[in-house]
Every structure is written in structure tokens, then in C-alpha cells.
Amino acid sequence: MKTAKSSEETRRGAGCSVRASAAERERTSSAPPGQTTPGVLRSVLVPAKQKGWGQAGEGPEKGHKDDQRSGAPAKRGEAERKTRPHGDVLRSEKIRLVPVADLRGLRVGPKLFQYVVKVIVQAVQLLYTLLKIDQPSYILLQNPPGLPGIAVAWVVCLFWRSKLIIDWHNYGYTIMSLTHGKNHPLVQITKWYEKLFGRLSDFNLCVTNAMKEDLWVNCNIKAVTLYDKPASYFKETPLELQHQLYMKLAKDYEPFKPQHVAEPGSWDGERSAFTEKDGKNGLVIKSPGRPALLISSTSWTEDEDFSVLLKALEDYEHWINKGAKLPSVVCVITGKGPLKDYYNGLINKLHFKHIQICTPWLEAEDYPLLLGSADLGVCLHKSSSGLDLPMKVVDMFGCCLPVCAIYFECLHELVRHNENGLIFKDSTELAEQLKMLFMGFPTLEGKLQSFRKNLRASQQLHWDESWDQTVLPLLDQNE
């Protein structure tokens, strides 16, 4: 059996990720094949275009989510132009993207029958694809989605005599229960399947200590906790880049345009809603009296209730109307998903004077830039299992962006209340937190700046460093 040739090779991609970033799900990759290091599978399986839960290559967090983190989806004709993976992925010689064809047109019979047929076809698809590649030392698979991925990867590992690593981000059956209920036969079958095939893996990673304990107690699976960490490009955005981003977004989204347009000839420069650039010396400054930039990302699914944020913004608007010294707010909610139209309908019924809301989907390189430019992040993710952590908060922290996050059981493993952010339980608490954090904005003092300073001082590890410390020793002991 081939093995990884060095620790460095292993660190840079030990395994085949059967998941792909959200943006990658919407495209046929045009990335060059690159080179495959001997003994280490570098491929990433990417469905050309897909919707719904459970497709191989789907995820990053939820298995059925169209998360904004990795880039922009687009209509088919725009895919090559607008929906490419992040440039770091495309430029890497050690990553090869392998498109997996989408299953379309199966609309015959009951939904359960359609689902079973889809899983069978996907299993054949995935098996065929994995057997065509060079022999890997490891296959790294994220769960969810794990149906049929875990079983297929296990069979392929038997064929190749490779090692199977499962990266547990949640349980697929708990996600399915949001739609079907806990006692639905499909949910129970998926629960049995995940426990059975999960035990057949060689190594297991998980995202929280709570999940590590649950895997051991309820599934007899021994796992190592590997906390999600931000990629290196999630960082604070320099002011010049902020201005360029705002001017770019202002072409399509009204909230990024300046509130007051200067008289022609009265000022030589350009303005966004947040910044000004002098036309003579090129100096960029933040606009006095600018609105606060509030950002959230979502996949518009059942496990995130955005009516909580909308109700909090209504209270915030009410306080301004009553004379509170609070800034106007631009609220940007990125992402796409099945409930987006529903919430856009609710947003359109709101008639704010001091709050503007827009729901864009950003290009891959623009999302971390916007996070690094924002004043506050909001997370409404509630874990279906209570055992995973929201990756969007990890990325926000990478950008030193303070966060208000809705409470669930193991959130304390990431968000430390009153240290790097705040935790709320309902819209009333969130509204009070927004009021407290934005009072006196944009002063350089206060809780908001204190949280940001704490995040800067924490010097958290980035992904590759975390991998070196936690996973690499696990793989090296098998060399």
C-alpha cells in the first residue's frame, strides 16, 4: 500500500474530501488537474449542479445548506464567470476538482421512492469515480452528508487498502428530523446507518468536545476534536480594500451607495455609504456619520429563524424614532436557500427609515473581505444535534469581527459571552445587545471595540496550523 511520503505532504491534503464548498456545488469546475502527490489523494468531488440534501460533495456545515462562505452560485450560463472556487483552491497544484454529474428529471413515484433511487444512483456514481482515481493512502470524508458517502468510501478503502477518516460536523439524521420529524422511518434508518458505518472508519475527527463525548457514549466511536479554524484569507480588511469592495457592491445594491450625493464639481473624489476617497491624493477615510454594518450569513433553512433578527431590528428602529442616539444600520444577509423568498417577503413588508437590509450572494473572494469590513456579525444558527458549531462564526472571528450568537448547548466552546461576543436567547435580548453595542457608534471605545481587541489578542490558529498540531500526529503514527 502506498503511504504519504512526508509529513508536509500529509498536512497539505491527506485524503479525498467527498464534500465541497457551497459555491463548488453549483458549477462544473474549470480548475486545472494539477499534480497528485504519490500516495495521497488530492481530489475533491464536486457535483456539477445540485439542489437539496444528501448529494455527494454537498455541505460545508449542514449537508443541505447553501452557505455563503465559499463563493457565489449563479445561473448556469454564468457559472464559469461568477461561481469559481476561491483563487487559493484554483491555484493549488495539490488539489484536483472532479465534477460529479447532477441527477435531474427523477420525478416519478412517491418521494420516498425518488429518494431511494437517487441514493442508489449516487452510490454507483461515487463508487465509479473513486475507483478511477490513483490509489490513495487516506480518504477523508465529511459527515454530513454521509448517505451514501460513508458506505461507498468504506468499500473503496477495502478495495484500495486505504484508511478512512470521517470528519464529523453533525449528524445527518438530526438534520433530516427538522423536516420529517424524529420518528420518521427515513430518519431512523439514517441514524442506524451513520452509527453502523461510522464504526467502520479508521480515524474520526469531530468539531466539538461535546460531539466527541456523544460519539463515544452513543456510538462507541473514538474521535479527536479538531475545532474548525478560519482559512488564512479571513482577516481584517484594509481600508483601501474596504472602499473598493463598497464601490463594487454599490453598483448592484442600494445600501452601499452614499446617502448624500455631492454637488457636481463640489468635491473631487468618490463615496460609498461607509467610505470616502479623495480624488487628489487617493486617501481613503471612513465617512463621518456612516451607518453601522451588520452582517449575517445563512442558507435560509429551518434551523435558522431570521424572524428573530427582523424583530430585533424593529425594536432598534423604534428606539431611534423615540430619540435614542443610535446609528443607522445596513444589515447584509448573505446566502441562498429554500426559505430566502419567504424571508424576503417579510423584509419587503418592513418600512424602516434608519435600517436598510439587502440579501446578496457574494463572489468567493468578496465574502471574507466583507466580513473583515463589518462592525458586527449575527449568527442565528441552532445546531440540529446541539453538538456542532457554526463555521460562519469561526470565519467572523478570523476577521476579528465580534458576534452576537443565539444560544444552544455547546456554543460556549466557541463564543465566550462578554469576551469575544454576546449570546442571546430571543429577539428581545438581541435588540438590547444591538442597542448597547452601537450606542455612541463609531466611537473607538466601548464593548464592540473591547471584543475586537480581545479577538486580535487571542491570536487563534489558522486551519493549516491546527491541522499540523492535531491531525498530523494522528496520521504519522500510522506511517
Short mmCIF file of C-alpha atoms in Angstrom, two decimals:
data_model
loop_
_atom_site.label_atom_id
_atom_site.label_comp_id
_atom_site.label_asym_id
_atom_site.label_seq_id
_atom_site.Cartn_x
_atom_site.Cartn_y
_atom_site.Cartn_z
CA MET A 1 0.00 0.00 0.00
CA LYS A 2 1.22 3.46 -0.83
CA THR A 3 1.66 5.88 2.01
CA ALA A 4 2.17 9.60 2.33
CA LYS A 5 5.78 10.39 1.55
CA SER A 6 6.28 13.08 4.17
CA SER A 7 4.60 14.97 6.94
CA GLU A 8 4.44 18.03 4.73
CA GLU A 9 2.63 16.10 2.00
CA THR A 10 0.18 14.73 4.52
CA ARG A 11 -0.51 18.13 6.02
CA ARG A 12 -1.33 19.62 2.67
CA GLY A 13 -4.09 17.24 1.79
CA ALA A 14 -4.17 13.75 3.20
CA GLY A 15 -7.30 12.40 1.70
CA CYS A 16 -10.17 12.79 -0.65
CA SER A 17 -12.76 15.18 0.61
CA VAL A 18 -16.13 13.90 -0.55
CA ARG A 19 -17.54 17.25 0.42
CA ALA A 20 -17.10 20.53 -1.40
CA SER A 21 -17.67 24.13 -0.60
CA ALA A 22 -21.11 25.54 -1.19
CA ALA A 23 -20.15 27.50 -4.24
CA GLU A 24 -18.49 24.48 -5.81
CA ARG A 25 -21.79 22.62 -5.69
CA GLU A 26 -23.16 24.94 -8.36
CA ARG A 27 -20.52 24.56 -11.00
CA THR A 28 -18.54 22.30 -13.21
CA SER A 29 -15.02 23.11 -12.18
CA SER A 30 -12.64 24.55 -14.70
CA ALA A 31 -9.65 24.11 -12.41
CA PRO A 32 -6.55 22.54 -13.93
CA PRO A 33 -5.92 18.99 -12.79
CA GLY A 34 -2.63 19.85 -11.11
CA GLN A 35 -0.34 17.22 -9.72
CA THR A 36 -1.18 14.44 -7.28
CA THR A 37 1.41 13.69 -4.65
CA PRO A 38 2.12 9.95 -4.66
CA GLY A 39 0.05 8.04 -2.15
CA VAL A 40 -2.11 10.99 -1.11
CA LEU A 41 -5.44 11.56 -2.75
CA ARG A 42 -5.93 15.26 -3.51
CA SER A 43 -9.20 15.16 -5.40
CA VAL A 44 -12.34 16.97 -4.32
CA LEU A 45 -15.55 15.53 -5.71
CA VAL A 46 -17.81 18.29 -6.91
CA PRO A 47 -21.32 17.84 -8.33
CA ALA A 48 -21.78 19.93 -11.43
CA LYS A 49 -25.05 21.38 -10.19
CA GLN A 50 -27.37 20.22 -7.45
CA LYS A 51 -30.05 21.14 -5.01
CA GLY A 52 -31.36 19.52 -1.85
CA TRP A 53 -29.80 17.44 0.88
CA GLY A 54 -27.59 14.44 0.54
CA GLN A 55 -25.67 14.80 -2.72
CA ALA A 56 -22.04 13.75 -2.70
CA GLY A 57 -19.96 16.86 -2.48
CA GLU A 58 -22.57 18.78 -0.57
CA GLY A 59 -22.13 20.65 2.66
CA PRO A 60 -19.89 22.53 4.29
CA GLU A 61 -21.72 22.63 7.60
CA LYS A 62 -25.08 21.08 7.20
CA GLY A 63 -25.04 18.78 4.24
CA HIS A 64 -28.08 20.51 2.77
CA LYS A 65 -27.02 24.13 3.11
CA ASP A 66 -26.09 26.73 0.54
CA ASP A 67 -23.68 28.57 2.80
CA GLN A 68 -22.21 31.85 1.59
CA ARG A 69 -18.77 31.21 2.96
CA SER A 70 -17.14 29.83 -0.15
CA GLY A 71 -18.46 31.87 -3.01
CA ALA A 72 -21.32 32.65 -5.31
CA PRO A 73 -23.78 30.49 -7.11
CA ALA A 74 -25.01 31.60 -10.47
CA LYS A 75 -27.31 30.70 -13.27
CA ARG A 76 -25.89 28.01 -15.49
CA GLY A 77 -24.67 30.40 -18.18
CA GLU A 78 -22.77 32.46 -15.62
CA ALA A 79 -21.17 29.57 -13.74
CA GLU A 80 -17.69 29.83 -15.22
CA ARG A 81 -17.63 33.59 -14.83
CA LYS A 82 -19.04 34.07 -11.35
CA THR A 83 -19.01 30.84 -9.39
CA ARG A 84 -15.47 29.63 -9.36
CA PRO A 85 -13.93 28.39 -6.10
CA HIS A 86 -11.66 30.68 -4.15
CA GLY A 87 -8.49 31.52 -6.02
CA ASP A 88 -6.34 29.67 -3.49
CA VAL A 89 -8.14 26.46 -4.43
CA LEU A 90 -7.78 27.04 -8.16
CA ARG A 91 -4.11 27.93 -7.91
CA SER A 92 -3.12 24.95 -5.77
CA GLU A 93 -1.19 22.27 -7.61
CA LYS A 94 -2.21 19.77 -4.94
CA ILE A 95 -5.98 19.99 -5.38
CA ARG A 96 -7.85 18.41 -8.26
CA LEU A 97 -11.58 19.10 -8.58
CA VAL A 98 -13.58 16.20 -10.01
CA PRO A 99 -17.10 17.13 -11.18
CA VAL A 100 -19.89 14.71 -10.34
CA ALA A 101 -22.93 14.92 -12.62
CA ASP A 102 -26.19 16.15 -11.16
CA LEU A 103 -29.23 13.87 -11.01
CA ARG A 104 -32.13 15.58 -12.71
CA GLY A 105 -35.52 14.62 -14.02
CA LEU A 106 -36.41 11.91 -11.47
CA ARG A 107 -39.97 12.94 -10.61
CA VAL A 108 -41.79 9.61 -10.85
CA GLY A 109 -43.46 7.89 -7.91
CA PRO A 110 -43.61 8.77 -4.19
CA LYS A 111 -40.92 11.00 -2.72
CA LEU A 112 -39.53 8.15 -0.64
CA PHE A 113 -39.10 6.07 -3.82
CA GLN A 114 -37.42 9.02 -5.56
CA TYR A 115 -35.05 9.42 -2.63
CA VAL A 116 -34.09 5.73 -2.56
CA VAL A 117 -33.42 5.69 -6.30
CA LYS A 118 -31.37 8.87 -6.01
CA VAL A 119 -29.21 7.41 -3.24
CA ILE A 120 -28.60 4.24 -5.25
CA VAL A 121 -27.61 6.16 -8.38
CA GLN A 122 -25.37 8.45 -6.34
CA ALA A 123 -23.69 5.44 -4.75
CA VAL A 124 -22.90 4.00 -8.18
CA GLN A 125 -21.70 7.40 -9.39
CA LEU A 126 -19.43 7.90 -6.42
CA LEU A 127 -18.09 4.35 -6.47
CA TYR A 128 -17.23 4.61 -10.16
CA THR A 129 -15.49 7.96 -9.64
CA LEU A 130 -13.43 6.85 -6.64
CA LEU A 131 -12.30 3.64 -8.31
CA LYS A 132 -10.91 5.59 -11.29
CA ILE A 133 -8.53 7.69 -9.23
CA ASP A 134 -4.98 6.86 -8.19
CA GLN A 135 -4.65 4.71 -5.10
CA PRO A 136 -4.96 6.94 -2.01
CA SER A 137 -3.43 6.47 1.41
CA TYR A 138 -6.44 8.09 3.07
CA ILE A 139 -9.96 9.04 2.16
CA LEU A 140 -11.21 11.97 4.21
CA LEU A 141 -14.97 12.37 4.22
CA GLN A 142 -17.11 14.96 5.95
CA ASN A 143 -20.37 13.89 7.55
CA PRO A 144 -23.00 15.10 6.87
CA PRO A 145 -23.70 14.31 4.14
CA GLY A 146 -22.87 10.66 4.71
CA LEU A 147 -25.56 8.84 2.76
CA PRO A 148 -24.33 7.11 0.65
CA GLY A 149 -20.84 8.59 1.04
CA ILE A 150 -19.65 6.74 4.15
CA ALA A 151 -20.60 3.30 2.86
CA VAL A 152 -19.12 3.92 -0.58
CA ALA A 153 -15.89 5.34 0.86
CA TRP A 154 -15.59 2.30 3.15
CA VAL A 155 -15.95 -0.08 0.19
CA VAL A 156 -13.40 1.89 -1.81
CA CYS A 157 -10.97 1.79 1.13
CA LEU A 158 -11.32 -2.00 1.21
CA PHE A 159 -10.51 -2.11 -2.49
CA TRP A 160 -7.55 0.25 -2.26
CA ARG A 161 -6.45 -0.90 1.22
CA SER A 162 -6.65 2.73 2.26
CA LYS A 163 -7.59 4.34 5.57
CA LEU A 164 -10.97 6.02 6.02
CA ILE A 165 -11.18 9.24 8.05
CA ILE A 166 -14.61 10.63 8.89
CA ASP A 167 -14.84 14.30 9.79
CA TRP A 168 -17.99 14.56 11.94
CA HIS A 169 -19.54 18.04 11.68
CA ASN A 170 -23.02 16.96 12.76
CA TYR A 171 -25.38 14.01 12.39
CA GLY A 172 -27.29 13.71 9.14
CA TYR A 173 -30.30 12.14 10.81
CA THR A 174 -30.79 15.16 13.11
CA ILE A 175 -30.85 17.44 10.07
CA MET A 176 -33.41 15.23 8.35
CA SER A 177 -35.54 15.26 11.50
CA LEU A 178 -36.03 19.02 11.11
CA THR A 179 -38.15 18.30 8.06
CA HIS A 180 -39.51 14.80 8.66
CA GLY A 181 -39.66 14.52 12.45
CA LYS A 182 -37.56 12.31 14.75
CA ASN A 183 -39.70 9.19 14.31
CA HIS A 184 -39.86 9.15 10.52
CA PRO A 185 -38.61 5.80 9.11
CA LEU A 186 -36.09 7.56 6.87
CA VAL A 187 -34.65 9.40 9.88
CA GLN A 188 -34.37 6.20 11.91
CA ILE A 189 -32.71 4.35 9.03
CA THR A 190 -30.21 7.16 8.57
CA LYS A 191 -29.44 7.14 12.30
CA TRP A 192 -28.76 3.39 12.22
CA TYR A 193 -26.68 3.78 9.05
CA GLU A 194 -24.47 6.54 10.47
CA LYS A 195 -23.77 4.62 13.67
CA LEU A 196 -23.03 1.36 11.84
CA PHE A 197 -20.75 2.65 9.12
CA GLY A 198 -19.22 5.29 11.41
CA ARG A 199 -17.74 2.47 13.50
CA LEU A 200 -16.02 1.04 10.40
CA SER A 201 -13.77 4.07 9.90
CA ASP A 202 -10.08 4.02 10.83
CA PHE A 203 -9.94 7.54 12.27
CA ASN A 204 -12.57 10.04 13.34
CA LEU A 205 -12.43 13.79 13.73
CA CYS A 206 -15.16 15.97 15.23
CA VAL A 207 -15.76 19.67 15.75
CA THR A 208 -16.56 19.89 19.49
CA ASN A 209 -15.72 18.10 22.70
CA ALA A 210 -19.45 17.62 23.20
CA MET A 211 -19.65 15.68 19.94
CA LYS A 212 -16.54 13.70 20.87
CA GLU A 213 -18.25 12.54 24.06
CA ASP A 214 -21.52 11.78 22.28
CA LEU A 215 -19.78 9.71 19.60
CA TRP A 216 -18.11 7.62 22.28
CA VAL A 217 -21.10 7.19 24.60
CA ASN A 218 -23.82 6.61 21.99
CA CYS A 219 -21.92 5.21 19.00
CA ASN A 220 -18.79 3.62 20.52
CA ILE A 221 -16.71 5.77 18.16
CA LYS A 222 -13.43 7.25 19.38
CA ALA A 223 -12.81 10.68 17.87
CA VAL A 224 -10.29 13.51 18.12
CA THR A 225 -11.61 17.06 18.45
CA LEU A 226 -10.45 19.28 15.60
CA TYR A 227 -12.05 22.68 16.01
CA ASP A 228 -12.94 24.47 12.80
CA LYS A 229 -10.47 27.25 12.09
CA PRO A 230 -10.62 30.07 9.56
CA ALA A 231 -8.64 29.99 6.35
CA SER A 232 -5.79 32.48 6.18
CA TYR A 233 -7.74 34.87 3.94
CA PHE A 234 -10.29 35.51 6.71
CA LYS A 235 -8.71 38.58 8.29
CA GLU A 236 -9.38 42.27 8.85
CA THR A 237 -9.75 44.15 5.57
CA PRO A 238 -7.53 47.20 4.96
CA LEU A 239 -9.45 50.44 4.47
CA GLU A 240 -8.47 50.80 0.82
CA LEU A 241 -9.82 47.33 0.03
CA GLN A 242 -12.96 48.11 2.02
CA HIS A 243 -13.60 51.12 -0.18
CA GLN A 244 -13.03 49.13 -3.37
CA LEU A 245 -15.47 46.47 -2.17
CA TYR A 246 -18.13 49.00 -1.19
CA MET A 247 -17.86 50.76 -4.56
CA LYS A 248 -18.18 47.41 -6.33
CA LEU A 249 -21.24 46.38 -4.32
CA ALA A 250 -22.80 49.83 -4.72
CA LYS A 251 -23.25 49.09 -8.43
CA ASP A 252 -25.84 46.43 -7.57
CA TYR A 253 -27.04 47.13 -4.03
CA GLU A 254 -28.59 50.40 -2.92
CA PRO A 255 -27.50 50.26 0.76
CA PHE A 256 -23.83 50.58 -0.28
CA LYS A 257 -24.43 53.83 -2.16
CA PRO A 258 -23.74 57.13 -0.38
CA GLN A 259 -26.75 58.58 1.38
CA HIS A 260 -25.96 62.11 0.23
CA VAL A 261 -24.58 62.75 -3.26
CA ALA A 262 -22.24 65.72 -3.54
CA GLU A 263 -22.98 68.54 -5.99
CA PRO A 264 -21.10 68.14 -9.31
CA GLY A 265 -17.74 69.89 -9.06
CA SER A 266 -18.01 70.46 -5.30
CA TRP A 267 -15.75 67.56 -4.37
CA ASP A 268 -13.17 65.64 -6.34
CA GLY A 269 -13.45 62.04 -5.12
CA GLU A 270 -15.76 59.07 -4.71
CA ARG A 271 -18.02 57.96 -1.90
CA SER A 272 -19.71 54.82 -0.70
CA ALA A 273 -22.14 54.58 2.20
CA PHE A 274 -19.19 53.90 4.52
CA THR A 275 -16.05 55.42 3.00
CA GLU A 276 -14.70 58.40 1.07
CA LYS A 277 -11.70 58.54 -1.26
CA ASP A 278 -10.02 61.83 -2.06
CA GLY A 279 -9.55 62.20 -5.81
CA LYS A 280 -6.33 64.18 -5.45
CA ASN A 281 -4.23 62.18 -3.00
CA GLY A 282 -6.12 58.87 -3.03
CA LEU A 283 -6.57 58.91 0.74
CA VAL A 284 -9.45 56.78 2.00
CA ILE A 285 -11.27 57.61 5.22
CA LYS A 286 -14.38 56.27 6.91
CA SER A 287 -17.30 58.59 6.34
CA PRO A 288 -18.39 60.64 9.34
CA GLY A 289 -21.89 59.67 10.40
CA ARG A 290 -21.67 56.42 8.47
CA PRO A 291 -24.15 53.62 9.24
CA ALA A 292 -23.10 50.55 11.20
CA LEU A 293 -22.52 47.49 9.03
CA LEU A 294 -24.23 44.39 10.43
CA ILE A 295 -23.66 41.09 8.66
CA SER A 296 -25.03 37.57 8.84
CA SER A 297 -24.74 34.59 6.52
CA THR A 298 -27.29 31.85 6.14
CA SER A 299 -28.61 29.07 3.95
CA TRP A 300 -32.22 30.08 4.69
CA THR A 301 -33.24 26.75 6.19
CA GLU A 302 -35.36 25.65 9.14
CA ASP A 303 -32.55 25.68 11.68
CA GLU A 304 -32.11 29.46 11.43
CA ASP A 305 -35.08 31.65 12.37
CA PHE A 306 -34.40 35.07 10.84
CA SER A 307 -37.63 36.48 12.22
CA VAL A 308 -35.59 36.84 15.45
CA LEU A 309 -33.24 39.31 13.74
CA LEU A 310 -36.05 41.13 11.95
CA LYS A 311 -37.97 41.60 15.21
CA ALA A 312 -34.82 42.88 16.93
CA LEU A 313 -34.29 45.39 14.11
CA GLU A 314 -37.88 46.56 14.52
CA ASP A 315 -37.18 47.30 18.19
CA TYR A 316 -33.94 49.05 17.23
CA GLU A 317 -35.81 51.24 14.72
CA HIS A 318 -38.38 52.07 17.37
CA TRP A 319 -35.67 53.28 19.78
CA ILE A 320 -34.17 55.58 17.12
CA ASN A 321 -37.61 57.01 16.37
CA LYS A 322 -38.01 57.76 20.09
CA GLY A 323 -34.77 59.74 20.12
CA ALA A 324 -32.07 57.23 21.09
CA LYS A 325 -28.61 58.24 19.83
CA LEU A 326 -28.03 55.19 17.68
CA PRO A 327 -26.57 54.98 14.18
CA SER A 328 -28.44 53.91 11.10
CA VAL A 329 -27.76 50.27 10.19
CA VAL A 330 -27.05 48.48 6.94
CA CYS A 331 -27.87 44.81 7.52
CA VAL A 332 -26.38 42.42 4.96
CA ILE A 333 -27.62 38.82 5.00
CA THR A 334 -25.66 36.69 2.54
CA GLY A 335 -26.57 33.28 1.20
CA LYS A 336 -29.30 31.43 -0.62
CA GLY A 337 -31.67 28.61 0.20
CA PRO A 338 -35.27 27.37 0.22
CA LEU A 339 -36.64 29.98 2.65
CA LYS A 340 -34.97 33.03 1.12
CA ASP A 341 -38.05 34.11 -0.82
CA TYR A 342 -40.19 33.72 2.28
CA TYR A 343 -37.94 35.97 4.37
CA ASN A 344 -37.50 38.46 1.54
CA GLY A 345 -41.28 38.76 1.58
CA LEU A 346 -41.17 39.60 5.29
CA ILE A 347 -38.36 42.09 4.72
CA ASN A 348 -40.30 43.85 1.96
CA LYS A 349 -43.19 44.42 4.38
CA LEU A 350 -40.94 46.30 6.78
CA HIS A 351 -40.80 50.06 6.31
CA PHE A 352 -37.65 51.18 8.06
CA LYS A 353 -36.31 54.72 7.89
CA HIS A 354 -32.99 54.05 9.59
CA ILE A 355 -32.30 50.44 8.61
CA GLN A 356 -31.56 49.03 5.16
CA ILE A 357 -31.48 45.27 4.53
CA CYS A 358 -30.04 43.54 1.50
CA THR A 359 -29.62 39.82 0.79
CA PRO A 360 -26.80 39.37 -1.75
CA TRP A 361 -24.71 36.38 -2.72
CA LEU A 362 -21.08 37.36 -2.98
CA GLU A 363 -18.20 36.18 -5.09
CA ALA A 364 -15.76 33.84 -3.35
CA GLU A 365 -13.09 36.48 -2.75
CA ASP A 366 -15.59 39.16 -1.65
CA TYR A 367 -17.17 37.32 1.29
CA PRO A 368 -14.08 37.36 3.58
CA LEU A 369 -13.44 40.97 2.56
CA LEU A 370 -16.95 41.96 3.67
CA LEU A 371 -16.60 40.09 6.96
CA GLY A 372 -13.32 41.91 7.54
CA SER A 373 -15.06 45.24 6.89
CA ALA A 374 -18.16 44.78 9.05
CA ASP A 375 -18.82 46.19 12.51
CA LEU A 376 -20.80 43.28 13.99
CA GLY A 377 -21.81 39.77 12.99
CA VAL A 378 -25.03 37.99 13.93
CA CYS A 379 -25.43 34.20 13.98
CA LEU A 380 -28.85 32.54 14.18
CA HIS A 381 -27.61 29.01 13.63
CA LYS A 382 -29.13 26.47 16.01
CA SER A 383 -27.49 23.08 15.83
CA SER A 384 -29.91 20.29 14.95
CA SER A 385 -27.95 18.00 17.28
CA GLY A 386 -26.73 20.63 19.74
CA LEU A 387 -23.22 19.29 19.15
CA ASP A 388 -21.72 21.27 16.25
CA LEU A 389 -20.52 24.86 15.96
CA PRO A 390 -21.35 27.45 13.28
CA MET A 391 -18.47 27.81 10.83
CA LYS A 392 -19.66 31.31 9.96
CA VAL A 393 -18.72 32.45 13.48
CA VAL A 394 -15.28 30.86 13.10
CA ASP A 395 -14.74 32.90 9.93
CA MET A 396 -16.05 36.07 11.61
CA PHE A 397 -13.62 35.58 14.47
CA GLY A 398 -10.83 35.09 11.93
CA CYS A 399 -11.70 38.60 10.70
CA CYS A 400 -11.70 39.87 14.33
CA LEU A 401 -15.41 40.57 13.95
CA PRO A 402 -17.41 40.48 17.21
CA VAL A 403 -20.52 38.30 17.09
CA CYS A 404 -23.95 38.11 18.67
CA ALA A 405 -24.98 34.44 18.51
CA ILE A 406 -28.18 32.66 19.50
CA TYR A 407 -27.78 30.18 22.35
CA PHE A 408 -27.52 26.43 22.02
CA GLU A 409 -25.88 23.81 24.21
CA CYS A 410 -22.22 23.73 23.19
CA LEU A 411 -21.88 27.26 21.80
CA HIS A 412 -19.66 28.18 24.76
CA GLU A 413 -16.87 26.15 23.14
CA LEU A 414 -16.62 28.96 20.56
CA VAL A 415 -18.37 32.13 21.75
CA ARG A 416 -17.34 33.35 25.19
CA HIS A 417 -20.04 35.69 26.43
CA ASN A 418 -18.79 39.20 27.18
CA GLU A 419 -15.29 38.32 25.94
CA ASN A 420 -15.39 37.85 22.15
CA GLY A 421 -19.10 38.38 21.66
CA LEU A 422 -22.54 38.04 23.19
CA ILE A 423 -25.04 35.18 23.41
CA PHE A 424 -28.77 35.83 23.25
CA LYS A 425 -31.87 33.66 23.57
CA ASP A 426 -34.56 35.69 21.82
CA SER A 427 -35.22 38.83 19.77
CA THR A 428 -35.61 40.99 22.88
CA GLU A 429 -32.14 40.11 24.14
CA LEU A 430 -30.65 40.61 20.67
CA ALA A 431 -32.27 44.04 20.35
CA GLU A 432 -30.86 45.08 23.72
CA GLN A 433 -27.41 43.88 22.67
CA LEU A 434 -27.56 45.83 19.40
CA LYS A 435 -28.58 48.91 21.31
CA MET A 436 -25.77 48.54 23.84
CA LEU A 437 -23.07 47.76 21.26
CA PHE A 438 -24.00 50.55 18.83
CA MET A 439 -24.62 53.28 21.41
CA GLY A 440 -22.23 56.11 20.60
CA PHE A 441 -21.05 54.43 17.35
CA PRO A 442 -18.50 54.83 15.78
CA THR A 443 -16.50 55.58 18.94
CA LEU A 444 -13.29 53.62 19.39
CA GLU A 445 -14.29 52.79 22.95
CA GLY A 446 -16.99 50.57 24.33
CA LYS A 447 -17.90 46.88 24.25
CA LEU A 448 -17.69 46.49 20.48
CA GLN A 449 -14.10 47.66 20.34
CA SER A 450 -13.24 45.71 23.50
CA PHE A 451 -14.43 42.48 21.86
CA ARG A 452 -12.43 43.28 18.74
CA LYS A 453 -9.28 43.90 20.79
CA ASN A 454 -9.79 40.57 22.58
CA LEU A 455 -10.11 38.79 19.23
CA ARG A 456 -6.93 40.42 17.95
CA ALA A 457 -5.09 39.43 21.10
CA SER A 458 -6.31 35.82 21.03
CA GLN A 459 -4.10 35.01 18.02
CA GLN A 460 -6.13 31.94 17.16
CA LEU A 461 -4.62 29.26 14.97
CA HIS A 462 -5.46 29.12 11.30
CA TRP A 463 -6.54 25.91 9.64
CA ASP A 464 -3.17 24.59 8.50
CA GLU A 465 -1.59 25.20 11.91
CA SER A 466 -4.47 23.44 13.67
CA TRP A 467 -4.14 20.50 11.27
CA ASP A 468 -0.41 20.24 12.00
CA GLN A 469 -0.98 20.14 15.75
CA THR A 470 -3.99 17.83 15.90
CA VAL A 471 -4.32 15.62 12.82
CA LEU A 472 -0.79 15.21 11.56
CA PRO A 473 0.40 13.29 14.66
CA LEU A 474 -2.60 11.01 14.26
CA LEU A 475 -1.60 10.17 10.70
CA ASP A 476 2.12 9.97 11.42
CA GLN A 477 1.58 7.20 13.94
CA ASN A 478 0.15 5.11 11.09
CA GLU A 479 3.16 5.62 8.82
#
